[in-house]
Coordinates of C-alpha atoms in Angstrom, one line a residue:
Chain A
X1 CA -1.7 -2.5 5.4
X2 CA -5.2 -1.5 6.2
X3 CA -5.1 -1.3 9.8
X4 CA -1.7 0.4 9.2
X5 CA -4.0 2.6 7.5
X6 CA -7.1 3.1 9.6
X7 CA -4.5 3.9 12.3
X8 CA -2.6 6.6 10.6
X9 CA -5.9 8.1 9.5
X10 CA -7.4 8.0 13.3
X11 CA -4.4 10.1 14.0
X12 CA -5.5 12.8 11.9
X13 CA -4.3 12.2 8.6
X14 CA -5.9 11.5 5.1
X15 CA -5.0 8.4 3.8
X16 CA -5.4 6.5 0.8
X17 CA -4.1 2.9 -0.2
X18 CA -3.5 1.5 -3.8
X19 CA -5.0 -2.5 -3.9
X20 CA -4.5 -5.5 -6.0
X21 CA -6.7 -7.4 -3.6
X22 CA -9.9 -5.9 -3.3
X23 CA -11.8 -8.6 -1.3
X24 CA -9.2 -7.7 1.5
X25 CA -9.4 -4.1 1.4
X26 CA -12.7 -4.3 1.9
X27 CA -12.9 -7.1 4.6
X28 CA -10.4 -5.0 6.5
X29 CA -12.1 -2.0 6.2
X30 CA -10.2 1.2 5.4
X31 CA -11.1 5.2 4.7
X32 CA -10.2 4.8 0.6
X33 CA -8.4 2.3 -1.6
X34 CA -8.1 2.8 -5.3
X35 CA -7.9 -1.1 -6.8
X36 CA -5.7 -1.4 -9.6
X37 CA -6.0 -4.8 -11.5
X38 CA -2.3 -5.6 -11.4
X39 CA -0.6 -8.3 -10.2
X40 CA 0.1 -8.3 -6.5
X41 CA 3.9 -6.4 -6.1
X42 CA 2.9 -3.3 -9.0
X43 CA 0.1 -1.7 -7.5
X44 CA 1.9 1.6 -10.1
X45 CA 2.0 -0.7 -12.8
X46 CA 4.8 -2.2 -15.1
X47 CA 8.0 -0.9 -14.6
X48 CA 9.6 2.3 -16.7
X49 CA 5.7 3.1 -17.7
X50 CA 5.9 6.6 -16.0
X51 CA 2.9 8.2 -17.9
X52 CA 0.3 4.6 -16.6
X53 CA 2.4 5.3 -12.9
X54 CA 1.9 8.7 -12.8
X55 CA -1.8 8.7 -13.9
X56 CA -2.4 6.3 -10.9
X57 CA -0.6 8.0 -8.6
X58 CA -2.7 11.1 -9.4
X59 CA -6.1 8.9 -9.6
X60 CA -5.0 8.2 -5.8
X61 CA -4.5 11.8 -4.9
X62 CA -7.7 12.7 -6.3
X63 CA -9.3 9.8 -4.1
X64 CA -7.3 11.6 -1.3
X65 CA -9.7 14.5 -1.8
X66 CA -13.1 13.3 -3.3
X67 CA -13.6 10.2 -1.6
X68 CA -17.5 10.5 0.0
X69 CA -16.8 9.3 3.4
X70 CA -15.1 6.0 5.0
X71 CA -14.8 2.5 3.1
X72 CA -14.8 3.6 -0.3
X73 CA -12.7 1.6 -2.6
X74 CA -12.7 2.8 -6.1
X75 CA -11.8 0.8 -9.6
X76 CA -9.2 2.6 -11.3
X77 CA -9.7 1.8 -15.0
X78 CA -6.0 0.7 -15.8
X79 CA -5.1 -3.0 -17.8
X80 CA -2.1 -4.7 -17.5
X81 CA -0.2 -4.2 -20.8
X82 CA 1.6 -7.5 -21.4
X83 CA -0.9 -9.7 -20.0
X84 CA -0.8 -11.0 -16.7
X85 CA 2.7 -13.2 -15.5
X86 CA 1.5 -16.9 -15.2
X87 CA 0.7 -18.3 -11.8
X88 CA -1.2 -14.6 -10.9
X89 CA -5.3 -15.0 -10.2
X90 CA -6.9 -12.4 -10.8
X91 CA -9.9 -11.2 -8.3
X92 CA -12.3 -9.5 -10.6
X93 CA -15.3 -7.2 -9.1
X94 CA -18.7 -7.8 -9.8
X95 CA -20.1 -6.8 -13.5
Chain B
X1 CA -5.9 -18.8 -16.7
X2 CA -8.1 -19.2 -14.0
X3 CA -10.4 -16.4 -12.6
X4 CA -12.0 -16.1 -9.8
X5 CA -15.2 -13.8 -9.5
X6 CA -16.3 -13.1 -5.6
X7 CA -19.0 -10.9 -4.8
X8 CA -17.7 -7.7 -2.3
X9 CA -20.6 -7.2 -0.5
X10 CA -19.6 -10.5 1.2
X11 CA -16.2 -9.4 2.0
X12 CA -16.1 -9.5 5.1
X13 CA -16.8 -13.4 5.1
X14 CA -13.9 -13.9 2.2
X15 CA -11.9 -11.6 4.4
X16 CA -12.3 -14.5 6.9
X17 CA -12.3 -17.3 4.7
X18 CA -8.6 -16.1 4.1
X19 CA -7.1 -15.7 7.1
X20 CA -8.4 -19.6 7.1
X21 CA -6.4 -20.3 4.4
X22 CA -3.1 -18.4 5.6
X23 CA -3.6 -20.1 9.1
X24 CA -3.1 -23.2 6.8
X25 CA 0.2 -22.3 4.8
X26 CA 1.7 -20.7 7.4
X27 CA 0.4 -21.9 10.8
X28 CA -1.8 -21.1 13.8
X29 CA 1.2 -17.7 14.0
X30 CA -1.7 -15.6 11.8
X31 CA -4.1 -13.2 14.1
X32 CA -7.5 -12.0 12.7
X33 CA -8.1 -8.0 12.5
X34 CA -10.2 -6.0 10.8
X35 CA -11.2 -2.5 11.6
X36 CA -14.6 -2.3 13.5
X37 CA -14.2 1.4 13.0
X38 CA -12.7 3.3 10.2
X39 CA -11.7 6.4 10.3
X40 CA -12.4 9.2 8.2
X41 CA -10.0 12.3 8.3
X42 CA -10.3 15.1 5.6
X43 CA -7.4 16.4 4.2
X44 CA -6.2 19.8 6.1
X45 CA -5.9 21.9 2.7
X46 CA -5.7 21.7 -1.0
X47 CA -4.0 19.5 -2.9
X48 CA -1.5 22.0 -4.4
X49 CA -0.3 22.7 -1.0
X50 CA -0.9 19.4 0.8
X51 CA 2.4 18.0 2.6
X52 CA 2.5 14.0 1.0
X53 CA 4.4 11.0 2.2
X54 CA 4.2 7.6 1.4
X55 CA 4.2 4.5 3.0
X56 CA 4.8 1.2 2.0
X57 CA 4.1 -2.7 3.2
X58 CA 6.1 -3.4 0.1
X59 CA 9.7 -4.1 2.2
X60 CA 11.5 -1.3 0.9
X61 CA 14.5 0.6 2.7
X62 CA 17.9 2.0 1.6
X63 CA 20.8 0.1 0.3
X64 CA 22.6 1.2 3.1
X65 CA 19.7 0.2 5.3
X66 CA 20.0 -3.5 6.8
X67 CA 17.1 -5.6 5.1
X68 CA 13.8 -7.0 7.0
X69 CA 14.5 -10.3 8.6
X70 CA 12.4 -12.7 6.8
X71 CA 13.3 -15.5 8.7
X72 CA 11.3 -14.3 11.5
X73 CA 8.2 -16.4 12.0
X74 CA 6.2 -13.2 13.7
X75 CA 8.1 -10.8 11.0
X76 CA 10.1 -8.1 11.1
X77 CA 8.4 -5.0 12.5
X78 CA 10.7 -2.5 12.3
X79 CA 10.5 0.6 10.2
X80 CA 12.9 2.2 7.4
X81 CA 12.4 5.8 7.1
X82 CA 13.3 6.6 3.4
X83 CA 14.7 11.0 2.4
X84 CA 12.6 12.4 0.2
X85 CA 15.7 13.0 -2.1
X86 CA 16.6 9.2 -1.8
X87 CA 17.5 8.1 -5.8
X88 CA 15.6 4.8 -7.1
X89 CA 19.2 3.5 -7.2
X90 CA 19.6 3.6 -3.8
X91 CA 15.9 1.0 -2.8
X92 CA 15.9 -2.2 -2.0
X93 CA 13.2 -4.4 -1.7
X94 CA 13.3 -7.0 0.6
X95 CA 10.0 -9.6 1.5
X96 CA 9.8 -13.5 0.4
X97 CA 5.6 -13.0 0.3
X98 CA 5.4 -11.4 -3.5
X99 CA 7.3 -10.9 -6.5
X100 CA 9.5 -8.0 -6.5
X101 CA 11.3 -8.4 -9.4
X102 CA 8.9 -5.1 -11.2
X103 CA 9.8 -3.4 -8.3
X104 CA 13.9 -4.4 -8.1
X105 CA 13.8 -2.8 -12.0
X106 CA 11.7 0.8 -10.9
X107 CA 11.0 1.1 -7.2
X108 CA 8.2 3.9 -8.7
X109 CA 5.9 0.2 -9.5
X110 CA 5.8 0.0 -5.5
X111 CA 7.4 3.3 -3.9
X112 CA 6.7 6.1 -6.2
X113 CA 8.7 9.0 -4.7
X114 CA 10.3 9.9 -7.7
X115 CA 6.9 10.6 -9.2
X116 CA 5.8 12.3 -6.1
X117 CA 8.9 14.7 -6.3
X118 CA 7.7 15.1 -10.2
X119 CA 4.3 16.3 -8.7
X120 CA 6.3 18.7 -6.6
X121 CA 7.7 20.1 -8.9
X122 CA 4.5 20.8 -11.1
X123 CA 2.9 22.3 -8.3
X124 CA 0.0 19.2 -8.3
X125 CA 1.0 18.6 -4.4
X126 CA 2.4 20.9 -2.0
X127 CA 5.8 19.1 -1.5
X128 CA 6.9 15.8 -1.0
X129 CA 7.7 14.7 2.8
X130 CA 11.0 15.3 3.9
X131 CA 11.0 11.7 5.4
X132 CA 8.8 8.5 3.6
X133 CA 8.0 4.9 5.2
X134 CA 8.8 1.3 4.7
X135 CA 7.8 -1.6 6.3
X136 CA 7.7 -5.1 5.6
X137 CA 3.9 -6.5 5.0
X138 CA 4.7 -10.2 6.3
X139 CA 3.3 -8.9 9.8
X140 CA 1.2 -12.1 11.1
X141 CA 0.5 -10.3 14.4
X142 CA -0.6 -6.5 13.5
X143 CA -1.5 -5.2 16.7
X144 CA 1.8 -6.0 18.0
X145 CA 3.5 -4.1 15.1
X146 CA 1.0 -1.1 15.2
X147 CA 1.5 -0.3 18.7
X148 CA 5.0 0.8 18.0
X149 CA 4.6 1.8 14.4
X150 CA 2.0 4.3 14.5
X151 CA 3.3 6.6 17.3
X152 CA 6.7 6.6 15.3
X153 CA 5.2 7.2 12.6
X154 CA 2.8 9.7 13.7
X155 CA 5.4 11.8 15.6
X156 CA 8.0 11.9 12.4
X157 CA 5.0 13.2 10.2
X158 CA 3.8 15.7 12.8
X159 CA 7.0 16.9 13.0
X160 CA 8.0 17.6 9.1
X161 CA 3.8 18.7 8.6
X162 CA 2.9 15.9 7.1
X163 CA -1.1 16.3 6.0
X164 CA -1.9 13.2 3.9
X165 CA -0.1 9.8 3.6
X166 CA -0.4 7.4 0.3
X167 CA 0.1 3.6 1.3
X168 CA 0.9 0.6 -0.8
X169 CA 2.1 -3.0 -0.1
X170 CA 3.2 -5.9 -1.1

């Protein structure tokens, strides 16, 4: 998904990717993510939680339009609700 | 549970360290990219009258729409160009590489174009693209896939004035 990315954004359009996988995004290299601490497969969140989806969805505009300059992945400040679904490893961020 | 805790300033050798491990579940198939250069396009005007679309890696396309061949060692690289006035009834998702089931109950948890045509309508974008983008995201040999899916991709946005695209995958 991030070359995907990088590619559509070299021809002249502003991007910006939701993440589950940070350490990816960042190895790749993209313009701007927003990582979400979700499993992998709900980068929006759970299902039928429209206000959590929508908030995200806005956060990623707002990237869209504030993000400093290339390779900035943000932390979007959303939890997982239910707790995560067994068998799922998180990949936490640095404190 | 088990948590893992990885320092991103050495991303770029975990980046590596997992294509190592992918070359090991699913064979020598797997090329390494990154991008050397990333570019950096500002948006052509504001938000409330930006053009949006969305793509997704996630394996979405219409019911009608034949699914991604997952069978496909080099994957299926072919594109599904999803209306804007598509209903969440009418998605699929189709890709063997995550769970789905979140998305098989909303499409918005992966493909959020009902929200994006919400946004529309409050005036918080311009509009919502007449045409949106799926793909499947089991692609082990991207540069094969990207030079065919880009210029299709870029041509149908230039053509419906598309100004920024919002990606997510699977």
């Amino acid at each position: 998904m991030g070359l995907l990315q990088n590619a559509i954004e070299e021809a002249g359009f502003a991007t910006a990717s939701l993440t589950t996988m940070p350490v990816i995004t960042t190895g790749c290299g993209v313009p701007r993510a927003g990582y979400v601490r979700f499993p992998l497969g709900t980068p929006l969140g759970e299902p039928e939680q429209t206000d959590v989806q929508q908030a995200i969805l806005a956060d990623l505009l707002h990237l869209v339009w504030e993000a400093p300059g290339p390779r900035t992945v943000a932390q979007f400040p959303y939890r997982w609700r239910r707790g995560l679904p067994q068998g799922i490893t998180p990949v936490l961020p640095p404190q | 549970m088990r948590f893992e805790r990885h320092i991103l300033e050495d991303a770029a050798r975990l980046y590596a360290a997992y294509h190592d491990r992918w070359r090991i579940s699913h064979g020598p198939v797997i090329a390494f990219e990154r991008n050397e250069h990333v570019a950096f396009t500002p948006p052509a005007r504001p938000m409330a009258q930006a053009t949006v679309a969305l793509i997704t890696t996630g394996g979405v396309h219409l019911r009608t729409q034949p699914a991604y061949d997952m069978e496909d060692r080099l994957g299926d690289m072919t594109l599904r160009f999803i209306p804007r006035e598509t209903p969440a009834g009418e998605l699929r998702f189709t890709h063997d590489h995550y769970d789905h089931a979140s998305a098989d109950r909303d499409p918005n948890c992966m493909f959020p174009l009902e929200h994006l045509r919400a946004f529309e309508a409050a005036g918080i974008i311009g509009r919502a693209a007449p045409s949106h983008v799926g793909a499947s995201g089991w692609i082990p040999q991207p540069r094969t896939f990207l030079a065919h899916a880009v210029p299709a991709i870029v041509e149908r946005f230039r053509a419906e004035g598309v100004d920024v695209a919002l990606l997510t995958g699977g």
